[in-house]
Amino acid sequence: MTLVYAITIAAYVGCGLYMMLSRHVVRMILGLTLLTNGAIFLIFFSGRIGSSMPPVIPQGSDALSADAANALPQALVLTAIVIGFALTAFAIALALKAYRSLGTLDVREMKAAEALGAPDAPSSSQTVTNHG
């Protein structure tokens, strides 16, 4: 069963990376979401999901039993879900703003910043002197 989980995680990450290499913003956002879900599954499956013992220390004992579930991956997964949702929502808002101002979601056609020129190039109002 571990091999099935590993193949599933690899498929999520592989598809996510493939989609992030696209030149369309919507595909890039979907790829980011798949990559985030792959990371969440990796964290979740690393925490011994087959255990039926809750991560509670019994009364009169000082430690968890050896077959208890690990609570740390579960807490990390909850945090990763919230961060992934916020990142996806921000990316969608950014794509919507880009579409409204540029009229396209194709990265090859988004050239508004290139018309401004290089940031380190001297402007025509500055004088360049060479003290050689």
Short mmCIF file of N, CA, C and O in Angstrom, two decimals:
data_model
loop_
_atom_site.label_atom_id
_atom_site.label_comp_id
_atom_site.label_asym_id
_atom_site.label_seq_id
_atom_site.Cartn_x
_atom_site.Cartn_y
_atom_site.Cartn_z
N MET A 1 0.81 -1.19 0.00
CA MET A 1 0.00 0.00 0.00
C MET A 1 0.86 1.26 0.00
O MET A 1 0.44 2.29 -0.54
N THR A 2 2.03 1.18 0.59
CA THR A 2 2.93 2.33 0.61
C THR A 2 3.36 2.70 -0.81
O THR A 2 3.52 3.88 -1.11
N LEU A 3 3.54 1.71 -1.65
CA LEU A 3 3.93 1.97 -3.04
C LEU A 3 2.82 2.74 -3.78
O LEU A 3 3.10 3.64 -4.56
N VAL A 4 1.56 2.41 -3.49
CA VAL A 4 0.45 3.12 -4.11
C VAL A 4 0.45 4.58 -3.67
O VAL A 4 0.24 5.50 -4.48
N TYR A 5 0.70 4.82 -2.38
CA TYR A 5 0.76 6.20 -1.88
C TYR A 5 1.91 6.95 -2.53
O TYR A 5 1.77 8.12 -2.90
N ALA A 6 3.06 6.30 -2.65
CA ALA A 6 4.22 6.97 -3.25
C ALA A 6 3.96 7.29 -4.72
O ALA A 6 4.33 8.39 -5.19
N ILE A 7 3.33 6.39 -5.45
CA ILE A 7 3.03 6.65 -6.86
C ILE A 7 2.00 7.78 -6.99
O ILE A 7 2.11 8.64 -7.86
N THR A 8 1.02 7.80 -6.08
CA THR A 8 0.02 8.86 -6.10
C THR A 8 0.65 10.22 -5.84
O THR A 8 0.36 11.20 -6.53
N ILE A 9 1.51 10.29 -4.85
CA ILE A 9 2.19 11.56 -4.53
C ILE A 9 3.08 11.98 -5.70
O ILE A 9 3.11 13.16 -6.08
N ALA A 10 3.80 11.03 -6.30
CA ALA A 10 4.65 11.36 -7.45
C ALA A 10 3.82 11.85 -8.63
O ALA A 10 4.24 12.77 -9.34
N ALA A 11 2.64 11.27 -8.83
CA ALA A 11 1.77 11.72 -9.91
C ALA A 11 1.27 13.14 -9.66
O ALA A 11 1.25 13.98 -10.57
N TYR A 12 0.88 13.44 -8.43
CA TYR A 12 0.44 14.80 -8.10
C TYR A 12 1.56 15.81 -8.33
O TYR A 12 1.35 16.85 -8.96
N VAL A 13 2.75 15.51 -7.83
CA VAL A 13 3.86 16.44 -7.97
C VAL A 13 4.28 16.55 -9.43
O VAL A 13 4.53 17.66 -9.93
N GLY A 14 4.33 15.45 -10.15
CA GLY A 14 4.70 15.48 -11.56
C GLY A 14 3.72 16.27 -12.40
O GLY A 14 4.10 17.10 -13.23
N CYS A 15 2.43 16.02 -12.20
CA CYS A 15 1.42 16.78 -12.95
C CYS A 15 1.45 18.26 -12.56
O CYS A 15 1.28 19.13 -13.41
N GLY A 16 1.68 18.54 -11.29
CA GLY A 16 1.76 19.93 -10.85
C GLY A 16 2.93 20.66 -11.47
O GLY A 16 2.79 21.80 -11.94
N LEU A 17 4.08 20.02 -11.51
CA LEU A 17 5.25 20.65 -12.13
C LEU A 17 5.06 20.83 -13.63
O LEU A 17 5.43 21.86 -14.20
N TYR A 18 4.46 19.84 -14.28
CA TYR A 18 4.20 19.95 -15.72
C TYR A 18 3.27 21.12 -16.01
O TYR A 18 3.49 21.89 -16.95
N MET A 19 2.22 21.26 -15.21
CA MET A 19 1.27 22.34 -15.44
C MET A 19 1.87 23.70 -15.09
O MET A 19 1.52 24.71 -15.70
N MET A 20 2.78 23.75 -14.12
CA MET A 20 3.41 25.03 -13.78
C MET A 20 4.37 25.51 -14.87
O MET A 20 4.67 26.69 -14.94
N LEU A 21 4.83 24.61 -15.72
CA LEU A 21 5.70 25.00 -16.82
C LEU A 21 4.92 25.51 -18.02
O LEU A 21 5.51 25.91 -19.02
N SER A 22 3.59 25.52 -17.92
CA SER A 22 2.75 26.01 -19.00
C SER A 22 2.88 27.53 -19.11
O SER A 22 3.41 28.19 -18.23
N ARG A 23 2.40 28.06 -20.21
CA ARG A 23 2.48 29.51 -20.41
C ARG A 23 1.13 30.18 -20.22
O ARG A 23 0.96 31.33 -20.57
N HIS A 24 0.18 29.45 -19.67
CA HIS A 24 -1.13 30.01 -19.39
C HIS A 24 -1.29 30.10 -17.88
O HIS A 24 -1.02 29.15 -17.16
N VAL A 25 -1.74 31.24 -17.40
CA VAL A 25 -1.77 31.50 -15.97
C VAL A 25 -2.71 30.56 -15.22
O VAL A 25 -2.40 30.12 -14.12
N VAL A 26 -3.85 30.22 -15.81
CA VAL A 26 -4.79 29.33 -15.14
C VAL A 26 -4.17 27.95 -14.94
O VAL A 26 -4.30 27.34 -13.87
N ARG A 27 -3.48 27.45 -15.96
CA ARG A 27 -2.79 26.15 -15.81
C ARG A 27 -1.70 26.23 -14.76
O ARG A 27 -1.46 25.27 -14.03
N MET A 28 -1.02 27.36 -14.69
CA MET A 28 0.02 27.52 -13.67
C MET A 28 -0.57 27.48 -12.26
O MET A 28 0.01 26.88 -11.36
N ILE A 29 -1.73 28.11 -12.08
CA ILE A 29 -2.38 28.10 -10.76
C ILE A 29 -2.87 26.70 -10.42
O ILE A 29 -2.70 26.24 -9.28
N LEU A 30 -3.44 25.99 -11.40
CA LEU A 30 -3.85 24.60 -11.14
C LEU A 30 -2.65 23.72 -10.82
O LEU A 30 -2.73 22.83 -9.97
N GLY A 31 -1.53 23.95 -11.50
CA GLY A 31 -0.31 23.20 -11.19
C GLY A 31 0.20 23.50 -9.79
O GLY A 31 0.67 22.60 -9.09
N LEU A 32 0.11 24.76 -9.39
CA LEU A 32 0.51 25.13 -8.03
C LEU A 32 -0.37 24.43 -7.00
O LEU A 32 0.12 23.95 -5.97
N THR A 33 -1.66 24.33 -7.29
CA THR A 33 -2.57 23.65 -6.38
C THR A 33 -2.26 22.15 -6.31
O THR A 33 -2.26 21.57 -5.21
N LEU A 34 -1.97 21.53 -7.45
CA LEU A 34 -1.59 20.11 -7.43
C LEU A 34 -0.29 19.88 -6.68
O LEU A 34 -0.15 18.90 -5.93
N LEU A 35 0.67 20.77 -6.86
CA LEU A 35 1.94 20.64 -6.15
C LEU A 35 1.75 20.80 -4.65
O LEU A 35 2.34 20.07 -3.85
N THR A 36 0.89 21.73 -4.25
CA THR A 36 0.58 21.91 -2.84
C THR A 36 -0.10 20.67 -2.27
O THR A 36 0.25 20.22 -1.17
N ASN A 37 -1.05 20.10 -3.02
CA ASN A 37 -1.71 18.88 -2.55
C ASN A 37 -0.74 17.71 -2.46
O ASN A 37 -0.86 16.87 -1.57
N GLY A 38 0.21 17.63 -3.38
CA GLY A 38 1.23 16.58 -3.29
C GLY A 38 2.06 16.72 -2.03
O GLY A 38 2.36 15.72 -1.36
N ALA A 39 2.42 17.94 -1.67
CA ALA A 39 3.18 18.15 -0.43
C ALA A 39 2.34 17.81 0.79
O ALA A 39 2.84 17.23 1.76
N ILE A 40 1.05 18.14 0.75
CA ILE A 40 0.16 17.82 1.87
C ILE A 40 0.03 16.31 2.03
O ILE A 40 0.11 15.77 3.14
N PHE A 41 -0.14 15.60 0.91
CA PHE A 41 -0.22 14.13 0.99
C PHE A 41 1.08 13.53 1.51
O PHE A 41 1.05 12.56 2.27
N LEU A 42 2.20 14.07 1.10
CA LEU A 42 3.49 13.56 1.58
C LEU A 42 3.60 13.70 3.09
O LEU A 42 4.01 12.77 3.79
N ILE A 43 3.23 14.86 3.61
CA ILE A 43 3.29 15.06 5.06
C ILE A 43 2.29 14.14 5.76
O ILE A 43 2.60 13.53 6.78
N PHE A 44 1.09 14.04 5.21
CA PHE A 44 0.05 13.24 5.84
C PHE A 44 0.41 11.76 5.87
O PHE A 44 0.25 11.10 6.90
N PHE A 45 0.91 11.24 4.78
CA PHE A 45 1.23 9.81 4.72
C PHE A 45 2.51 9.46 5.47
O PHE A 45 2.77 8.29 5.72
N SER A 46 3.29 10.46 5.82
CA SER A 46 4.49 10.17 6.61
C SER A 46 4.15 9.94 8.08
O SER A 46 5.01 9.51 8.85
N GLY A 47 2.91 10.20 8.48
CA GLY A 47 2.53 10.13 9.88
C GLY A 47 1.78 8.89 10.29
O GLY A 47 0.89 8.96 11.12
N ARG A 48 2.09 7.76 9.73
CA ARG A 48 1.54 6.47 10.14
C ARG A 48 0.02 6.48 10.13
O ARG A 48 -0.63 6.53 11.17
N ILE A 49 -0.59 6.44 8.94
CA ILE A 49 -2.04 6.57 8.84
C ILE A 49 -2.78 5.29 9.21
O ILE A 49 -3.98 5.33 9.43
N GLY A 50 -2.10 4.15 9.29
CA GLY A 50 -2.77 2.89 9.59
C GLY A 50 -2.98 2.64 11.07
O GLY A 50 -3.62 1.67 11.45
N SER A 51 -2.49 3.50 11.91
CA SER A 51 -2.60 3.29 13.35
C SER A 51 -4.02 3.57 13.82
O SER A 51 -4.65 4.53 13.41
N SER A 52 -4.51 2.71 14.72
CA SER A 52 -5.85 2.91 15.24
C SER A 52 -5.84 3.50 16.65
O SER A 52 -6.88 3.83 17.19
N MET A 53 -4.66 3.62 17.23
CA MET A 53 -4.53 4.18 18.58
C MET A 53 -4.48 5.70 18.49
O MET A 53 -3.67 6.25 17.73
N PRO A 54 -5.31 6.42 19.23
CA PRO A 54 -5.24 7.88 19.20
C PRO A 54 -3.98 8.37 19.91
O PRO A 54 -3.45 7.69 20.79
N PRO A 55 -3.49 9.56 19.54
CA PRO A 55 -2.28 10.08 20.17
C PRO A 55 -2.58 10.70 21.54
O PRO A 55 -2.43 11.90 21.76
N VAL A 56 -3.03 9.85 22.48
CA VAL A 56 -3.36 10.30 23.83
C VAL A 56 -2.55 9.46 24.81
O VAL A 56 -2.50 8.23 24.70
N ILE A 57 -1.93 10.12 25.77
CA ILE A 57 -1.16 9.41 26.79
C ILE A 57 -2.14 8.86 27.83
O ILE A 57 -2.92 9.62 28.41
N PRO A 58 -2.12 7.55 28.05
CA PRO A 58 -3.05 6.97 29.02
C PRO A 58 -2.74 7.45 30.44
O PRO A 58 -1.60 7.81 30.76
N GLN A 59 -3.75 7.44 31.29
CA GLN A 59 -3.58 7.87 32.67
C GLN A 59 -2.64 6.90 33.40
O GLN A 59 -2.75 5.69 33.27
N GLY A 60 -1.68 7.45 34.11
CA GLY A 60 -0.71 6.65 34.83
C GLY A 60 0.52 6.31 34.01
O GLY A 60 1.42 5.64 34.48
N SER A 61 0.59 6.78 32.77
CA SER A 61 1.74 6.52 31.90
C SER A 61 2.46 7.84 31.61
O SER A 61 1.89 8.92 31.75
N ASP A 62 3.72 7.74 31.22
CA ASP A 62 4.52 8.93 30.94
C ASP A 62 4.72 9.19 29.45
O ASP A 62 5.20 10.25 29.07
N ALA A 63 4.37 8.23 28.60
CA ALA A 63 4.63 8.38 27.16
C ALA A 63 3.52 7.70 26.36
O ALA A 63 2.72 6.92 26.90
N LEU A 64 3.51 8.01 25.07
CA LEU A 64 2.57 7.37 24.15
C LEU A 64 2.96 5.92 23.95
O LEU A 64 4.12 5.54 24.10
N SER A 65 1.98 5.11 23.57
CA SER A 65 2.31 3.73 23.22
C SER A 65 3.03 3.72 21.88
O SER A 65 2.96 4.67 21.10
N ALA A 66 3.71 2.65 21.58
CA ALA A 66 4.56 2.58 20.38
C ALA A 66 3.73 2.60 19.09
O ALA A 66 4.23 3.03 18.05
N ASP A 67 2.49 2.12 19.14
CA ASP A 67 1.69 2.08 17.92
C ASP A 67 0.67 3.23 17.83
O ASP A 67 -0.26 3.18 17.03
N ALA A 68 0.86 4.28 18.59
CA ALA A 68 -0.05 5.43 18.55
C ALA A 68 0.22 6.27 17.31
O ALA A 68 1.34 6.31 16.79
N ALA A 69 -0.80 6.94 16.84
CA ALA A 69 -0.66 7.82 15.68
C ALA A 69 0.18 9.04 16.07
O ALA A 69 0.18 9.48 17.21
N ASN A 70 0.89 9.56 15.10
CA ASN A 70 1.73 10.73 15.32
C ASN A 70 0.87 11.98 15.06
O ASN A 70 0.33 12.16 13.97
N ALA A 71 0.77 12.87 16.02
CA ALA A 71 -0.08 14.06 15.90
C ALA A 71 0.60 15.19 15.15
O ALA A 71 -0.07 16.08 14.63
N LEU A 72 1.93 15.19 15.07
CA LEU A 72 2.63 16.30 14.42
C LEU A 72 2.32 16.40 12.93
O LEU A 72 2.01 17.49 12.45
N PRO A 73 2.37 15.31 12.14
CA PRO A 73 2.00 15.45 10.72
C PRO A 73 0.57 15.92 10.53
O PRO A 73 0.28 16.66 9.59
N GLN A 74 -0.33 15.53 11.41
CA GLN A 74 -1.72 15.98 11.28
C GLN A 74 -1.81 17.49 11.49
O GLN A 74 -2.53 18.18 10.76
N ALA A 75 -1.09 18.01 12.45
CA ALA A 75 -1.09 19.46 12.69
C ALA A 75 -0.42 20.19 11.53
O ALA A 75 -0.88 21.26 11.11
N LEU A 76 0.65 19.63 11.00
CA LEU A 76 1.33 20.25 9.86
C LEU A 76 0.45 20.25 8.62
O LEU A 76 0.47 21.21 7.84
N VAL A 77 -0.33 19.20 8.43
CA VAL A 77 -1.23 19.13 7.28
C VAL A 77 -2.31 20.20 7.38
O VAL A 77 -2.62 20.87 6.39
N LEU A 78 -2.86 20.40 8.56
CA LEU A 78 -3.86 21.46 8.72
C LEU A 78 -3.28 22.83 8.40
O LEU A 78 -3.90 23.66 7.74
N THR A 79 -2.07 23.07 8.85
CA THR A 79 -1.40 24.34 8.56
C THR A 79 -1.12 24.46 7.06
O THR A 79 -1.32 25.52 6.47
N ALA A 80 -0.67 23.39 6.44
CA ALA A 80 -0.37 23.41 5.00
C ALA A 80 -1.61 23.62 4.17
O ALA A 80 -1.56 24.28 3.12
N ILE A 81 -2.74 23.09 4.60
CA ILE A 81 -4.00 23.30 3.87
C ILE A 81 -4.37 24.78 3.89
O ILE A 81 -4.75 25.35 2.86
N VAL A 82 -4.25 25.42 5.03
CA VAL A 82 -4.59 26.83 5.14
C VAL A 82 -3.65 27.68 4.30
O VAL A 82 -4.07 28.58 3.57
N ILE A 83 -2.36 27.39 4.37
CA ILE A 83 -1.38 28.15 3.58
C ILE A 83 -1.60 27.92 2.09
O ILE A 83 -1.53 28.85 1.29
N GLY A 84 -1.87 26.68 1.69
CA GLY A 84 -2.12 26.39 0.28
C GLY A 84 -3.36 27.09 -0.24
O GLY A 84 -3.38 27.59 -1.37
N PHE A 85 -4.41 27.14 0.58
CA PHE A 85 -5.63 27.84 0.17
C PHE A 85 -5.37 29.33 0.02
O PHE A 85 -5.81 29.95 -0.95
N ALA A 86 -4.64 29.91 0.96
CA ALA A 86 -4.33 31.35 0.87
C ALA A 86 -3.46 31.66 -0.34
O ALA A 86 -3.69 32.66 -1.04
N LEU A 87 -2.50 30.79 -0.63
CA LEU A 87 -1.64 30.99 -1.80
C LEU A 87 -2.44 30.88 -3.10
O LEU A 87 -2.25 31.69 -4.01
N THR A 88 -3.34 29.93 -3.16
CA THR A 88 -4.18 29.78 -4.35
C THR A 88 -5.12 30.97 -4.52
O THR A 88 -5.28 31.48 -5.63
N ALA A 89 -5.71 31.43 -3.44
CA ALA A 89 -6.61 32.58 -3.52
C ALA A 89 -5.85 33.83 -3.96
O ALA A 89 -6.35 34.61 -4.78
N PHE A 90 -4.62 34.02 -3.45
CA PHE A 90 -3.82 35.16 -3.86
C PHE A 90 -3.44 35.06 -5.34
O PHE A 90 -3.49 36.05 -6.07
N ALA A 91 -3.07 33.87 -5.80
CA ALA A 91 -2.70 33.68 -7.20
C ALA A 91 -3.89 33.93 -8.13
O ALA A 91 -3.74 34.52 -9.20
N ILE A 92 -5.08 33.52 -7.72
CA ILE A 92 -6.28 33.77 -8.53
C ILE A 92 -6.57 35.27 -8.59
O ILE A 92 -6.90 35.81 -9.65
N ALA A 93 -6.44 35.95 -7.46
CA ALA A 93 -6.67 37.41 -7.45
C ALA A 93 -5.64 38.12 -8.31
O ALA A 93 -5.98 39.07 -9.04
N LEU A 94 -4.40 37.68 -8.27
CA LEU A 94 -3.36 38.27 -9.10
C LEU A 94 -3.61 38.02 -10.58
O LEU A 94 -3.43 38.92 -11.42
N ALA A 95 -4.06 36.81 -10.92
CA ALA A 95 -4.38 36.50 -12.32
C ALA A 95 -5.57 37.32 -12.80
O ALA A 95 -5.58 37.80 -13.94
N LEU A 96 -6.57 37.51 -11.95
CA LEU A 96 -7.72 38.32 -12.32
C LEU A 96 -7.32 39.78 -12.57
O LEU A 96 -7.75 40.39 -13.55
N LYS A 97 -6.46 40.30 -11.72
CA LYS A 97 -5.97 41.67 -11.90
C LYS A 97 -5.14 41.79 -13.18
O LYS A 97 -5.26 42.77 -13.93
N ALA A 98 -4.33 40.79 -13.45
CA ALA A 98 -3.52 40.81 -14.68
C ALA A 98 -4.42 40.73 -15.91
O ALA A 98 -4.16 41.42 -16.91
N TYR A 99 -5.46 39.93 -15.85
CA TYR A 99 -6.37 39.83 -16.99
C TYR A 99 -7.12 41.14 -17.22
O TYR A 99 -7.30 41.56 -18.36
N ARG A 100 -7.54 41.77 -16.13
CA ARG A 100 -8.26 43.04 -16.28
C ARG A 100 -7.38 44.16 -16.81
O ARG A 100 -7.83 45.00 -17.56
N SER A 101 -6.12 44.18 -16.42
CA SER A 101 -5.25 45.28 -16.87
C SER A 101 -4.55 44.97 -18.19
O SER A 101 -4.27 45.89 -18.95
N LEU A 102 -4.27 43.71 -18.50
CA LEU A 102 -3.55 43.37 -19.72
C LEU A 102 -4.43 42.75 -20.79
O LEU A 102 -4.06 42.71 -21.96
N GLY A 103 -5.56 42.18 -20.40
CA GLY A 103 -6.48 41.59 -21.37
C GLY A 103 -6.11 40.20 -21.84
O GLY A 103 -6.70 39.68 -22.77
N THR A 104 -5.17 39.57 -21.19
CA THR A 104 -4.76 38.22 -21.57
C THR A 104 -4.27 37.46 -20.36
O THR A 104 -3.86 38.05 -19.35
N LEU A 105 -4.29 36.13 -20.46
CA LEU A 105 -3.72 35.28 -19.42
C LEU A 105 -2.55 34.47 -19.96
O LEU A 105 -2.05 33.58 -19.28
N ASP A 106 -2.12 34.77 -21.17
CA ASP A 106 -0.97 34.10 -21.77
C ASP A 106 0.30 34.86 -21.37
O ASP A 106 0.41 36.06 -21.60
N VAL A 107 1.23 34.16 -20.78
CA VAL A 107 2.45 34.80 -20.27
C VAL A 107 3.28 35.40 -21.39
O VAL A 107 3.93 36.43 -21.21
N ARG A 108 3.23 34.81 -22.57
CA ARG A 108 4.02 35.32 -23.70
C ARG A 108 3.55 36.69 -24.16
O ARG A 108 4.31 37.45 -24.75
N GLU A 109 2.30 37.03 -23.88
CA GLU A 109 1.75 38.30 -24.31
C GLU A 109 1.79 39.37 -23.22
O GLU A 109 1.42 40.51 -23.47
N MET A 110 2.24 39.03 -22.04
CA MET A 110 2.32 39.99 -20.94
C MET A 110 3.67 40.69 -20.99
O MET A 110 4.64 40.24 -20.41
N LYS A 111 3.72 41.78 -21.71
CA LYS A 111 4.99 42.48 -21.94
C LYS A 111 4.95 43.93 -21.49
O LYS A 111 5.70 44.76 -21.96
N ALA A 112 4.07 44.27 -20.58
CA ALA A 112 3.94 45.66 -20.14
C ALA A 112 5.20 46.13 -19.42
O ALA A 112 5.60 47.29 -19.55
N ALA A 113 5.85 45.28 -18.66
CA ALA A 113 7.04 45.68 -17.93
C ALA A 113 8.24 45.85 -18.87
O ALA A 113 9.15 46.63 -18.58
N GLU A 114 8.26 45.14 -19.99
CA GLU A 114 9.38 45.25 -20.92
C GLU A 114 9.42 46.61 -21.61
O GLU A 114 10.47 47.08 -22.00
N ALA A 115 8.27 47.25 -21.75
CA ALA A 115 8.24 48.56 -22.38
C ALA A 115 8.87 49.63 -21.51
O ALA A 115 9.30 50.67 -22.01
N LEU A 116 8.99 49.39 -20.23
CA LEU A 116 9.59 50.36 -19.33
C LEU A 116 11.11 50.37 -19.42
O LEU A 116 11.75 51.32 -18.99
N GLY A 117 11.70 49.33 -19.95
CA GLY A 117 13.15 49.26 -20.09
C GLY A 117 13.79 48.58 -18.89
O GLY A 117 13.14 48.22 -17.93
N ALA A 118 15.10 48.45 -18.97
CA ALA A 118 15.85 47.79 -17.90
C ALA A 118 15.95 48.73 -16.70
O ALA A 118 16.14 49.93 -16.85
N PRO A 119 15.84 48.19 -15.48
CA PRO A 119 15.88 49.06 -14.32
C PRO A 119 17.27 49.62 -14.04
O PRO A 119 17.40 50.65 -13.39
N ASP A 120 18.31 48.98 -14.52
CA ASP A 120 19.66 49.46 -14.25
C ASP A 120 20.24 50.28 -15.40
O ASP A 120 21.37 50.75 -15.31
N ALA A 121 19.50 50.47 -16.46
CA ALA A 121 19.99 51.27 -17.59
C ALA A 121 19.87 52.75 -17.25
O ALA A 121 18.90 53.19 -16.66
N PRO A 122 20.88 53.55 -17.61
CA PRO A 122 20.80 54.98 -17.32
C PRO A 122 19.74 55.64 -18.21
O PRO A 122 19.58 55.30 -19.37
N SER A 123 18.99 56.57 -17.63
CA SER A 123 17.96 57.26 -18.41
C SER A 123 18.61 58.39 -19.19
O SER A 123 19.76 58.76 -18.99
N SER A 124 17.86 58.98 -20.10
CA SER A 124 18.41 60.03 -20.97
C SER A 124 18.69 61.31 -20.19
O SER A 124 19.49 62.14 -20.61
N SER A 125 18.06 61.50 -19.04
CA SER A 125 18.27 62.72 -18.25
C SER A 125 19.54 62.65 -17.41
O SER A 125 20.04 63.66 -16.96
N GLN A 126 20.05 61.44 -17.19
CA GLN A 126 21.27 61.29 -16.42
C GLN A 126 22.48 61.37 -17.34
O GLN A 126 22.45 60.90 -18.47
N THR A 127 23.53 61.97 -16.86
CA THR A 127 24.77 62.03 -17.62
C THR A 127 25.70 60.95 -17.14
O THR A 127 25.86 60.74 -15.94
N VAL A 128 26.29 60.27 -18.09
CA VAL A 128 27.21 59.20 -17.76
C VAL A 128 28.60 59.71 -18.01
O VAL A 128 28.94 60.12 -19.13
N THR A 129 29.39 59.72 -16.98
CA THR A 129 30.78 60.16 -17.12
C THR A 129 31.71 59.00 -16.87
O THR A 129 31.45 58.17 -16.00
N ASN A 130 32.76 58.97 -17.60
CA ASN A 130 33.75 57.92 -17.45
C ASN A 130 35.04 58.54 -16.94
O ASN A 130 35.69 59.30 -17.64
N HIS A 131 35.35 58.29 -15.69
CA HIS A 131 36.58 58.81 -15.10
C HIS A 131 37.65 57.75 -15.24
O HIS A 131 37.84 56.91 -14.40
N GLY A 132 38.35 57.75 -16.34
CA GLY A 132 39.24 56.66 -16.62
C GLY A 132 40.63 56.98 -16.45
O GLY A 132 41.57 56.46 -16.16
#
